[in-house]
Amino acid sequence: MSELPLTLSLVLRRAARIGGARPVVTARPEGGERRTWAQVTERALRLCGALRRLGVRPGERVATFGWNHHQHLELLLGVPLLGAIVHPINVRLHPDDVVHVSREAEDAVVFVDASLTPVLAELRSRLGHVRHWVVMGEEAEVAPAFAGAPRYEELLAAEAPLENLPEVDERTPASLCYTSGTTGRPQGVEYSHRSLVLHAMGALMVDSMAVSERDVVLPLAPFFHANGWGLPYSAAFAGAALVLPGPRLDAGSVARLIERERVTLAAAVPTVWNAFEPVLREGKHELSSLRRILCGGAPLPMRTIQRFAEHGISFLHAWGMTELGPSGTMARAREEGFPEERLAPLATQGAAVPGIELRVVDGAGRELPWDGTSVGELETRGLWGASRYFRGAAGEERFRDGWLRTGDVATLDAHGALRIVDRTKDLVKSGGEWISSVELENHLMAHPGVKEVAVIAVAHEHWGERPVAVVVRQPESRVSFEELVEHLRPRVASWWLPDAAHFVAELPRTATGKVDKKVLRREYAPRAPGPPIREG
Ligand code: AMP
């Protein structure tokens, strides 16, 4: 049989030929910037010419520092065609981490959004390894340090589509994304062409996201987060319409975009969807085109699932990680039964998508039964899973016998449904027994006075650790610690009840929009043990 290599040029050819007339739209304040897949792929090939002129060689890294938009998409598609590696840098990383990842990657060229040039201007002296800077986007002013840098459109205008693309082996790295570093320094994951193509095909499967030619796909997940969850490549392969949100990710802007472009599949972390409550309540936007929302990256509260269900919109609840590029599992609502029955599967993270394998192991690495109750560390491997970190001796202990130790604590049931109990680092160990911070958060989120909540472990003289809740109230709410405890009492074992609640205006977030429990632990853990702090 043919051994046609699994490279992104296969994906691009299909986007150009089969999806050629389908639109690719970038949101702009005054409307949308519209192109077709035929134009995007032609421009990606012109970009290849420009990169070659800049002296980019196969195997070198070309970094990006920008939001999701056309030019950024063309980089995701074009850079790997040359055998070079596109490296989308997380624009929300701490400046020291930006310097660290760019130095580790030895980025030869950096493409930066005009609006983000002030951020890099401060770091430029520490990024001496970068040979060329190119400015993307037109609408914002460019920081003086980048005033002389060429503009993306100037580079492209001078080029014809590159015709003689090099032959690229399917195992060649195509893209490099870093983990968000919730537990330490960000680690790089290099995706091969093969893994990106298989991941893109995986997303087209019916029991996965079922991305199809008839879809209008909106990746709100930034490209620096596992290539926008691989959706640009899946949409290109399927010939689906693609909508790119630019920098505006607030609920109002997203709702307007869904309405205007008739989006059918939107993808983002729970933070984005949790913030949708007022928009849903006001009902000003017509969201009926939305056939499903892909949500993962952090626990998805049942309350959010229910709010959308009341408007006829269902979730695909996915578990994944940067190391998987990121797709791992998928839960979907049942099609029949009472509303609660239909939504029940979404309280889990669902079954592994075809191509990915899971197992839960005990402390000695022995596999535990798939019984829905045996709790252990989740391990994974699959067709698009990393087998090591980029340049990383660090993190080697995460890979064992071809399996990746995820750092997630979980159960698997007889039907294969995964339930994430916690992160290993976030579990509360009280009197030698585990308390799931995720489960407590889910119950607390069901209280109408709670807008957001994080439960953390706080040191305790007697019990070792006890749970403490950090709560953001709904704007009009005065809910108290005692009321929250009464709300929890019928729902969890009495020894799970938090010892205290801190009421705060907002929760700290990591660079990928997840609640940063590291910061919360630093802030609140030293105060304990002590009497419960009820207000703060
Ligand atoms: P990242 O590499 O930044 O995408 O983070 C991956 C981690 O996010 C996983 O190891 C989980 O701890 C967490 N995560 C991802 N999806 C979910 C989910 N659906 N529910 C709970 N936690 C999740």
Coordinates of C-alpha atoms and ligand atoms in Angstrom, one line a residue:
M1 CA 0.0 0.0 0.0
S2 CA 1.0 3.6 -0.5
E3 CA 3.1 5.2 2.2
L4 CA 2.1 8.7 1.5
P5 CA 3.6 10.6 4.4
L6 CA 1.3 12.2 6.9
T7 CA 2.5 15.8 6.5
L8 CA 0.7 19.1 6.7
S9 CA 1.0 19.6 2.9
L10 CA -1.7 16.9 2.6
V11 CA -3.9 19.0 4.8
L12 CA -3.2 22.2 2.9
R13 CA -3.8 20.7 -0.5
R14 CA -7.3 19.5 0.7
A15 CA -8.1 23.0 2.1
A16 CA -7.1 24.6 -1.2
R17 CA -9.0 22.2 -3.4
I18 CA -12.0 21.0 -1.5
G19 CA -12.5 23.8 1.0
G20 CA -11.2 26.4 -1.4
A21 CA -14.4 28.5 -1.5
R22 CA -15.1 28.3 2.2
P23 CA -14.5 31.4 4.3
V24 CA -11.8 32.2 6.8
V25 CA -12.8 35.2 8.8
T26 CA -11.0 37.3 11.4
A27 CA -13.1 39.4 13.7
R28 CA -12.4 43.1 13.5
P29 CA -14.1 45.9 15.5
E30 CA -15.8 47.1 12.3
G31 CA -16.9 43.6 11.1
G32 CA -14.9 40.7 9.7
E33 CA -11.9 40.4 7.5
R34 CA -12.9 37.8 5.0
R35 CA -10.8 35.4 2.9
T36 CA -11.3 31.9 1.5
W37 CA -9.2 28.8 2.2
A38 CA -7.9 29.1 -1.4
Q39 CA -6.5 32.6 -0.6
V40 CA -5.2 31.5 2.8
T41 CA -3.3 28.5 1.4
E42 CA -1.9 30.6 -1.4
R43 CA -0.7 33.2 1.1
A44 CA 0.8 30.5 3.3
L45 CA 2.9 29.4 0.3
R46 CA 3.9 33.0 -0.3
L47 CA 4.9 33.2 3.3
C48 CA 7.2 30.1 2.7
G49 CA 8.9 32.2 0.0
A50 CA 9.4 35.1 2.4
L51 CA 10.7 32.8 5.1
R52 CA 13.3 31.3 2.7
R53 CA 14.3 34.9 1.8
L54 CA 14.9 35.6 5.5
G55 CA 17.2 32.6 5.6
V56 CA 15.0 30.3 7.6
R57 CA 16.4 26.7 7.3
P58 CA 14.7 23.4 7.9
G59 CA 14.7 22.5 11.6
E60 CA 14.8 26.1 12.7
R61 CA 12.1 27.7 14.9
V62 CA 9.9 30.6 13.8
A63 CA 8.1 32.0 16.7
T64 CA 4.8 33.9 16.9
F65 CA 3.6 36.3 19.5
G66 CA 0.0 37.1 18.7
W67 CA -3.8 36.5 19.0
N68 CA -5.8 34.2 16.7
H69 CA -6.0 35.9 13.3
H70 CA -5.3 35.4 9.6
Q71 CA -1.6 36.1 9.5
H72 CA -1.1 33.9 12.5
L73 CA -3.0 31.1 10.9
E74 CA -0.9 31.4 7.8
L75 CA 2.2 30.9 9.9
L76 CA 0.8 27.8 11.6
L77 CA 0.2 26.4 8.1
G78 CA 3.2 27.8 6.2
V79 CA 6.2 27.4 8.5
P80 CA 6.0 23.6 8.7
L81 CA 5.9 23.2 4.9
L82 CA 9.5 24.4 4.8
G83 CA 10.5 21.8 7.3
A84 CA 10.8 24.6 9.9
I85 CA 9.0 24.6 13.2
V86 CA 6.3 27.2 14.2
H87 CA 6.5 28.2 17.8
P88 CA 3.5 30.1 19.1
I89 CA 4.6 31.8 22.3
N90 CA 2.0 32.3 25.0
V91 CA 1.5 36.1 25.2
R92 CA 0.3 35.8 28.8
L93 CA 3.5 34.2 30.1
H94 CA 5.5 35.9 32.7
P95 CA 8.3 38.0 30.9
D96 CA 11.0 35.8 32.3
D97 CA 9.3 32.7 30.9
V98 CA 8.9 34.4 27.5
V99 CA 12.7 34.9 27.5
H100 CA 13.2 31.3 28.8
V101 CA 11.1 29.6 26.1
S102 CA 12.4 31.7 23.3
R103 CA 16.0 31.1 24.3
E104 CA 15.4 27.4 24.7
A105 CA 13.8 27.3 21.3
E106 CA 16.5 29.5 19.7
D107 CA 13.8 31.3 17.7
A108 CA 15.4 32.5 14.5
V109 CA 12.5 34.8 13.6
V110 CA 9.7 36.3 15.7
F111 CA 6.4 37.5 14.2
V112 CA 4.7 39.8 16.7
D113 CA 1.3 41.6 16.7
A114 CA 1.7 45.3 16.4
S115 CA -0.5 45.6 19.6
L116 CA 1.9 43.4 21.5
T117 CA 5.2 45.1 20.4
P118 CA 5.3 47.1 23.7
V119 CA 5.4 43.8 25.6
L120 CA 8.4 42.5 23.6
A121 CA 10.1 45.9 23.5
E122 CA 11.0 45.5 27.1
L123 CA 12.5 42.1 26.5
R124 CA 14.2 42.6 23.2
S125 CA 17.7 43.1 24.7
R126 CA 17.4 39.7 26.3
L127 CA 16.4 38.1 23.0
G128 CA 19.6 38.6 21.1
H129 CA 19.4 35.2 19.5
V130 CA 16.5 36.4 17.2
R131 CA 17.8 37.2 13.8
H132 CA 14.6 38.9 12.4
W133 CA 11.5 40.5 13.8
V134 CA 8.4 40.9 11.7
V135 CA 5.3 42.9 12.7
M136 CA 1.8 41.5 12.1
G137 CA -1.5 43.4 12.1
E138 CA -2.1 46.9 10.9
E139 CA -4.5 48.5 13.3
A140 CA -2.3 49.2 16.4
E141 CA 0.7 51.5 16.9
V142 CA 4.1 49.8 16.9
A143 CA 6.5 50.3 19.8
P144 CA 9.5 52.5 18.8
A145 CA 11.9 49.5 19.3
F146 CA 10.1 47.8 16.4
A147 CA 9.6 50.8 14.2
G148 CA 12.2 49.6 11.6
A149 CA 11.0 46.0 11.5
P150 CA 9.4 44.8 8.3
R151 CA 5.6 44.3 8.2
Y152 CA 4.0 41.0 7.4
E153 CA 2.1 42.3 4.4
E154 CA 5.2 43.9 2.9
L155 CA 7.0 40.6 3.0
L156 CA 4.1 38.7 1.4
A157 CA 3.5 41.3 -1.3
A158 CA 7.0 40.7 -2.7
E159 CA 6.6 36.9 -3.0
A160 CA 5.0 34.4 -5.3
P161 CA 3.7 31.1 -3.9
L162 CA 6.7 28.8 -3.3
E163 CA 6.5 26.0 -5.8
N164 CA 9.3 23.6 -5.0
L165 CA 8.5 22.7 -1.4
P166 CA 11.1 20.5 0.2
E167 CA 10.2 16.9 0.9
V168 CA 9.5 16.6 4.6
D169 CA 9.6 13.3 6.5
E170 CA 6.4 12.8 8.5
R171 CA 8.4 12.5 11.8
T172 CA 9.8 16.0 11.3
P173 CA 8.8 18.5 14.0
A174 CA 6.2 20.9 12.7
S175 CA 5.2 22.9 15.7
L176 CA 6.4 23.6 19.3
C177 CA 4.0 24.6 22.1
Y178 CA 4.8 25.0 25.8
T179 CA 2.7 23.8 28.7
S180 CA 1.3 26.6 30.8
G181 CA 3.6 25.7 33.7
T182 CA 1.0 25.4 36.4
T183 CA 3.5 23.3 38.5
G184 CA 6.8 24.7 37.4
R185 CA 8.7 26.0 34.4
P186 CA 6.8 25.6 31.0
Q187 CA 7.9 22.5 29.1
G188 CA 8.1 22.4 25.4
V189 CA 6.2 19.8 23.3
E190 CA 7.3 19.3 19.8
Y191 CA 4.5 18.0 17.5
S192 CA 5.6 16.1 14.4
H193 CA 3.7 16.5 11.1
R194 CA 2.4 12.9 11.6
S195 CA 1.0 13.8 15.0
L196 CA -0.7 17.0 13.8
V197 CA -2.3 15.2 10.8
L198 CA -3.5 12.3 13.0
H199 CA -4.8 14.7 15.6
A200 CA -6.6 16.7 12.9
M201 CA -8.1 13.5 11.4
G202 CA -9.1 12.4 14.9
A203 CA -11.2 15.6 15.4
L204 CA -13.1 14.8 12.2
M205 CA -14.4 11.5 13.7
V206 CA -18.1 11.4 14.6
D207 CA -17.5 10.3 18.2
S208 CA -14.9 13.0 18.6
M209 CA -15.7 16.6 17.6
A210 CA -17.1 15.6 14.2
V211 CA -15.6 18.6 12.5
S212 CA -17.1 18.6 9.0
E213 CA -17.3 20.7 5.9
R214 CA -20.6 22.0 7.0
D215 CA -19.2 23.5 10.2
V216 CA -18.2 27.1 11.1
V217 CA -15.5 26.6 13.6
L218 CA -14.5 29.2 16.2
P219 CA -11.3 28.4 18.1
L220 CA -11.3 30.7 21.1
A221 CA -8.5 28.7 22.6
P222 CA -5.4 30.7 21.6
F223 CA -3.0 29.2 19.0
F224 CA -0.3 29.2 21.7
H225 CA -2.4 26.7 23.7
A226 CA -1.7 23.4 21.8
N227 CA -2.2 25.2 18.4
G228 CA -5.7 26.4 19.3
W229 CA -6.5 22.8 20.2
G230 CA -5.5 21.7 16.7
L231 CA -8.7 23.3 15.3
P232 CA -7.0 25.3 12.5
Y233 CA -5.6 22.0 11.1
S234 CA -8.9 20.1 11.6
A235 CA -10.9 22.9 9.9
A236 CA -8.4 23.0 7.0
F237 CA -8.6 19.3 6.6
A238 CA -12.4 19.2 6.7
G239 CA -12.7 22.3 4.6
A240 CA -14.8 23.8 7.3
A241 CA -15.3 27.6 7.6
L242 CA -13.0 29.1 10.2
V243 CA -13.7 32.2 12.4
L244 CA -10.8 33.7 14.3
P245 CA -11.6 36.0 17.2
G246 CA -8.6 38.3 17.5
P247 CA -7.9 39.6 21.0
R248 CA -11.5 40.1 22.2
L249 CA -12.6 37.0 24.2
D250 CA -15.2 38.5 26.5
A251 CA -18.7 37.0 26.5
G252 CA -20.3 39.9 24.7
S253 CA -17.8 40.0 21.8
V254 CA -17.9 36.2 21.5
A255 CA -21.7 36.1 21.4
R256 CA -21.8 38.8 18.7
L257 CA -19.3 36.8 16.7
I258 CA -21.2 33.6 17.0
E259 CA -24.4 35.4 15.9
R260 CA -22.9 37.2 13.0
E261 CA -20.9 34.3 11.5
R262 CA -23.4 31.6 12.4
V263 CA -20.8 29.6 14.3
T264 CA -21.6 25.9 14.7
L265 CA -18.7 24.7 16.9
A266 CA -16.9 27.0 19.4
A267 CA -14.0 25.9 21.6
A268 CA -12.7 27.5 24.8
V269 CA -11.8 26.8 28.4
P270 CA -14.6 26.9 31.1
T271 CA -13.7 30.5 32.1
V272 CA -15.1 31.8 28.9
W273 CA -18.4 29.8 29.1
N274 CA -18.9 30.4 32.9
A275 CA -18.9 34.2 32.0
F276 CA -21.8 33.7 29.6
E277 CA -24.5 33.7 32.2
P278 CA -25.5 37.3 31.8
V279 CA -25.4 37.1 28.0
L280 CA -27.7 34.0 28.1
R281 CA -30.1 35.7 30.6
E282 CA -30.4 38.9 28.6
G283 CA -31.1 36.8 25.4
K284 CA -30.0 39.6 23.1
H285 CA -28.0 37.3 20.9
E286 CA -29.2 34.6 18.6
L287 CA -27.0 31.7 19.3
S288 CA -29.1 28.9 17.7
S289 CA -26.5 28.1 15.1
L290 CA -24.2 26.7 17.8
R291 CA -24.6 23.0 17.6
R292 CA -22.0 22.2 20.2
I293 CA -19.4 23.9 22.4
L294 CA -16.1 22.1 22.9
C295 CA -14.9 22.8 26.4
G296 CA -11.8 21.5 28.3
G297 CA -8.6 22.4 30.0
A298 CA -10.2 22.7 33.4
P299 CA -13.2 21.2 35.2
L300 CA -16.5 22.3 33.6
P301 CA -19.1 23.2 36.3
M302 CA -22.5 21.4 35.9
R303 CA -24.1 24.8 36.4
T304 CA -22.6 26.1 33.2
I305 CA -23.7 22.9 31.4
Q306 CA -27.3 23.4 32.6
R307 CA -27.4 27.1 31.7
F308 CA -26.5 26.4 28.1
A309 CA -28.8 23.4 28.0
E310 CA -31.7 25.7 29.0
H311 CA -31.0 27.5 25.7
G312 CA -30.8 24.2 23.7
I313 CA -27.0 24.3 23.5
S314 CA -24.9 21.3 24.4
F315 CA -21.4 20.8 25.4
L316 CA -18.7 18.4 24.3
H317 CA -16.7 18.1 27.6
A318 CA -13.1 17.2 26.7
W319 CA -10.1 16.3 28.7
G320 CA -6.7 16.9 27.2
M321 CA -3.3 18.3 27.7
T322 CA -0.6 20.1 25.8
E323 CA 1.3 16.8 25.7
L324 CA -1.5 15.3 23.6
G325 CA -1.9 18.2 21.3
P326 CA -4.4 18.3 23.2
S327 CA -7.3 15.9 22.5
G328 CA -7.7 13.0 24.9
T329 CA -11.3 12.2 25.8
M330 CA -14.8 13.5 24.9
A331 CA -18.1 13.4 26.8
R332 CA -21.4 14.3 25.1
A333 CA -24.9 14.5 26.3
R334 CA -27.2 11.6 25.8
E335 CA -29.9 12.1 23.1
E336 CA -32.8 10.6 25.1
G337 CA -34.3 10.7 28.6
F338 CA -35.0 13.4 31.1
P339 CA -32.9 16.5 31.0
E340 CA -30.8 15.4 34.1
E341 CA -30.3 12.0 32.5
R342 CA -29.2 13.5 29.2
L343 CA -26.7 15.8 30.9
A344 CA -25.3 13.2 33.3
P345 CA -22.4 12.0 31.0
L346 CA -21.1 15.6 30.9
A347 CA -20.3 15.4 34.6
T348 CA -17.5 13.1 33.5
Q349 CA -14.7 13.8 31.0
G350 CA -16.0 10.9 28.7
A351 CA -14.2 8.1 26.9
A352 CA -10.8 8.2 25.2
V353 CA -11.2 9.4 21.6
P354 CA -10.1 6.7 19.1
G355 CA -6.3 6.7 18.9
I356 CA -5.8 7.5 22.6
E357 CA -5.4 5.0 25.4
L358 CA -5.8 5.6 29.1
R359 CA -5.1 3.7 32.3
V360 CA -5.3 4.6 36.0
V361 CA -2.4 3.3 38.2
D362 CA -1.6 3.0 41.9
G363 CA 1.5 4.4 43.6
A364 CA 3.5 1.3 42.5
G365 CA 2.5 1.8 38.8
R366 CA 0.0 -1.1 38.8
E367 CA -3.1 -0.7 36.7
L368 CA -6.3 -0.3 38.7
P369 CA -9.7 -1.8 37.7
W370 CA -12.1 0.1 35.5
D371 CA -14.8 0.2 38.1
G372 CA -15.6 3.9 38.5
T373 CA -14.3 4.0 42.1
S374 CA -10.6 3.0 42.1
V375 CA -8.7 6.3 42.3
G376 CA -5.2 6.6 41.0
E377 CA -2.9 8.6 38.7
L378 CA -4.1 8.8 35.1
E379 CA -1.6 7.7 32.4
T380 CA -2.0 8.0 28.7
R381 CA -0.4 7.2 25.4
G382 CA -1.7 7.4 21.8
L383 CA -1.2 8.2 18.2
W384 CA -0.6 11.9 18.9
G385 CA 1.0 11.8 22.4
A386 CA 4.4 13.2 23.3
S387 CA 7.1 10.8 24.2
R388 CA 9.4 13.4 25.8
Y389 CA 9.7 17.1 26.3
F390 CA 11.6 19.4 24.0
R391 CA 15.3 19.7 25.1
G392 CA 14.0 18.5 28.4
A393 CA 16.0 16.3 30.7
A394 CA 13.6 17.9 33.1
G395 CA 10.3 16.1 33.2
E396 CA 11.8 12.8 32.1
E397 CA 10.1 11.1 35.1
R398 CA 6.8 11.9 33.5
F399 CA 7.4 9.3 30.7
R400 CA 7.4 5.7 31.8
D401 CA 7.3 2.6 29.5
G402 CA 5.8 4.6 26.7
W403 CA 3.1 6.1 29.0
L404 CA 2.8 9.7 30.1
R405 CA 2.1 10.3 33.7
T406 CA -0.5 13.1 33.6
G407 CA -0.4 14.3 37.2
D408 CA -4.2 14.0 37.2
V409 CA -6.0 11.9 39.7
A410 CA -8.9 10.0 38.2
T411 CA -11.2 7.0 37.9
L412 CA -12.3 5.0 34.8
D413 CA -15.6 3.2 34.8
A414 CA -16.7 0.0 33.0
H415 CA -17.9 2.1 30.0
G416 CA -14.5 3.8 29.7
A417 CA -15.7 7.2 31.1
L418 CA -12.9 9.1 32.7
R419 CA -13.6 11.2 35.8
I420 CA -11.0 13.7 36.8
V421 CA -10.9 13.8 40.6
D422 CA -8.2 16.4 40.9
R423 CA -4.6 17.3 40.0
T424 CA -2.2 15.4 42.2
K425 CA -0.9 18.8 43.5
D426 CA -4.5 20.1 44.3
L427 CA -5.9 17.2 46.2
V428 CA -6.6 17.9 49.9
K429 CA -5.2 15.2 52.1
S430 CA -7.2 15.3 55.4
G431 CA -6.5 12.7 58.1
G432 CA -4.9 10.4 55.5
E433 CA -7.9 10.5 53.2
W434 CA -8.3 12.4 49.9
I435 CA -10.8 15.2 49.4
S436 CA -11.5 16.2 45.8
S437 CA -11.2 20.0 45.4
V438 CA -12.9 19.6 42.0
E439 CA -16.0 18.0 43.4
L440 CA -16.3 20.6 46.2
E441 CA -15.9 23.4 43.6
N442 CA -18.6 21.8 41.4
H443 CA -21.1 21.7 44.4
L444 CA -20.2 25.3 45.4
M445 CA -20.7 26.6 41.9
A446 CA -24.2 25.2 42.0
H447 CA -25.0 27.8 44.7
P448 CA -26.7 30.8 43.1
G449 CA -24.6 33.3 45.1
V450 CA -21.3 31.9 43.8
K451 CA -19.8 33.3 40.7
E452 CA -16.5 31.4 40.9
V453 CA -14.7 29.3 43.4
A454 CA -11.4 27.5 44.0
V455 CA -10.8 25.1 46.8
I456 CA -7.3 24.7 48.1
A457 CA -5.5 22.6 50.7
V458 CA -4.3 24.5 53.8
A459 CA -1.9 23.0 56.3
H460 CA -3.6 21.8 59.6
E461 CA -1.8 20.7 62.8
H462 CA -4.1 17.7 63.4
W463 CA -5.5 16.7 60.0
G464 CA -2.4 17.5 57.9
E465 CA -4.5 19.5 55.4
R466 CA -8.0 20.9 55.3
P467 CA -10.0 22.4 52.5
V468 CA -10.5 26.1 52.3
A469 CA -12.7 27.8 49.6
V470 CA -11.8 31.0 47.9
V471 CA -15.0 32.5 46.6
V472 CA -16.0 35.2 44.1
R473 CA -19.7 36.2 44.9
Q474 CA -22.2 37.0 42.2
P475 CA -22.5 40.8 42.0
E476 CA -25.6 41.2 44.1
S477 CA -24.9 38.3 46.5
R478 CA -24.0 38.5 50.2
V479 CA -23.7 34.7 50.6
S480 CA -21.8 33.8 53.8
F481 CA -19.5 31.0 54.8
E482 CA -22.2 29.4 57.0
E483 CA -24.7 29.4 54.1
L484 CA -22.2 27.7 51.8
V485 CA -21.5 25.0 54.4
E486 CA -25.3 24.4 54.8
H487 CA -25.5 24.2 51.0
L488 CA -22.7 21.5 51.0
R489 CA -23.9 19.5 54.0
P490 CA -26.4 17.3 52.2
R491 CA -24.1 16.9 49.3
V492 CA -20.7 15.7 50.7
A493 CA -19.3 13.8 53.7
S494 CA -19.1 16.0 56.8
W495 CA -15.3 15.8 56.9
W496 CA -15.2 17.3 53.4
L497 CA -16.8 20.6 54.6
P498 CA -14.4 23.4 54.1
D499 CA -12.9 25.0 57.2
A500 CA -13.2 28.5 55.9
A501 CA -14.0 30.7 53.0
H502 CA -12.2 33.8 51.7
F503 CA -14.3 36.1 49.7
V504 CA -12.4 37.9 46.9
A505 CA -13.1 40.1 43.9
E506 CA -11.4 37.8 41.4
L507 CA -9.3 34.6 41.2
P508 CA -5.8 34.6 39.9
R509 CA -5.4 32.9 36.5
T510 CA -2.5 31.2 34.7
A511 CA -1.4 32.1 31.2
T512 CA -4.0 29.8 29.7
G513 CA -6.9 31.1 31.7
K514 CA -7.0 28.4 34.4
V515 CA -7.4 29.3 38.1
D516 CA -3.8 29.6 39.5
K517 CA -4.0 27.5 42.7
K518 CA -0.2 28.0 43.2
V519 CA -0.8 31.7 43.8
L520 CA -3.8 31.0 46.1
R521 CA -1.8 28.5 48.2
R522 CA 1.0 31.0 48.5
E523 CA -1.5 33.6 49.7
Y524 CA -3.7 31.6 52.0
A525 CA -1.8 28.6 53.1
P526 CA 0.6 30.3 55.5
R527 CA -2.2 31.8 57.5
A528 CA -3.4 28.4 58.6
P529 CA -3.6 26.6 60.9
G530 CA -5.8 29.0 62.9
P531 CA -9.4 29.9 63.4
P532 CA -11.6 30.0 60.3
I533 CA -11.4 33.2 58.4
R534 CA -15.0 34.0 57.4
E535 CA -14.7 37.2 55.5
G536 CA -11.8 38.8 53.6
Ligands
AMP1 P1 -2.7 22.0 29.6 O1 -1.5 21.2 29.2 O2 -2.4 23.4 30.0 O3 -3.8 21.9 28.6 O4 -3.2 21.3 31.0 C1 -3.6 20.0 31.0 C2 -4.3 19.7 32.3 O5 -5.6 20.5 32.4 C3 -4.7 18.3 32.5 O6 -3.7 17.5 32.9 C4 -5.8 18.4 33.6 O7 -5.3 18.6 34.9 C5 -6.5 19.7 33.2 N1 -7.7 19.5 32.4 C6 -7.8 19.4 31.1 N2 -9.1 19.2 30.7 C7 -9.8 19.0 31.8 C8 -11.2 18.7 32.1 N3 -12.1 18.6 31.2 N4 -11.5 18.6 33.4 C9 -10.6 18.8 34.4 N5 -9.3 19.1 34.2 C10 -8.9 19.2 32.9

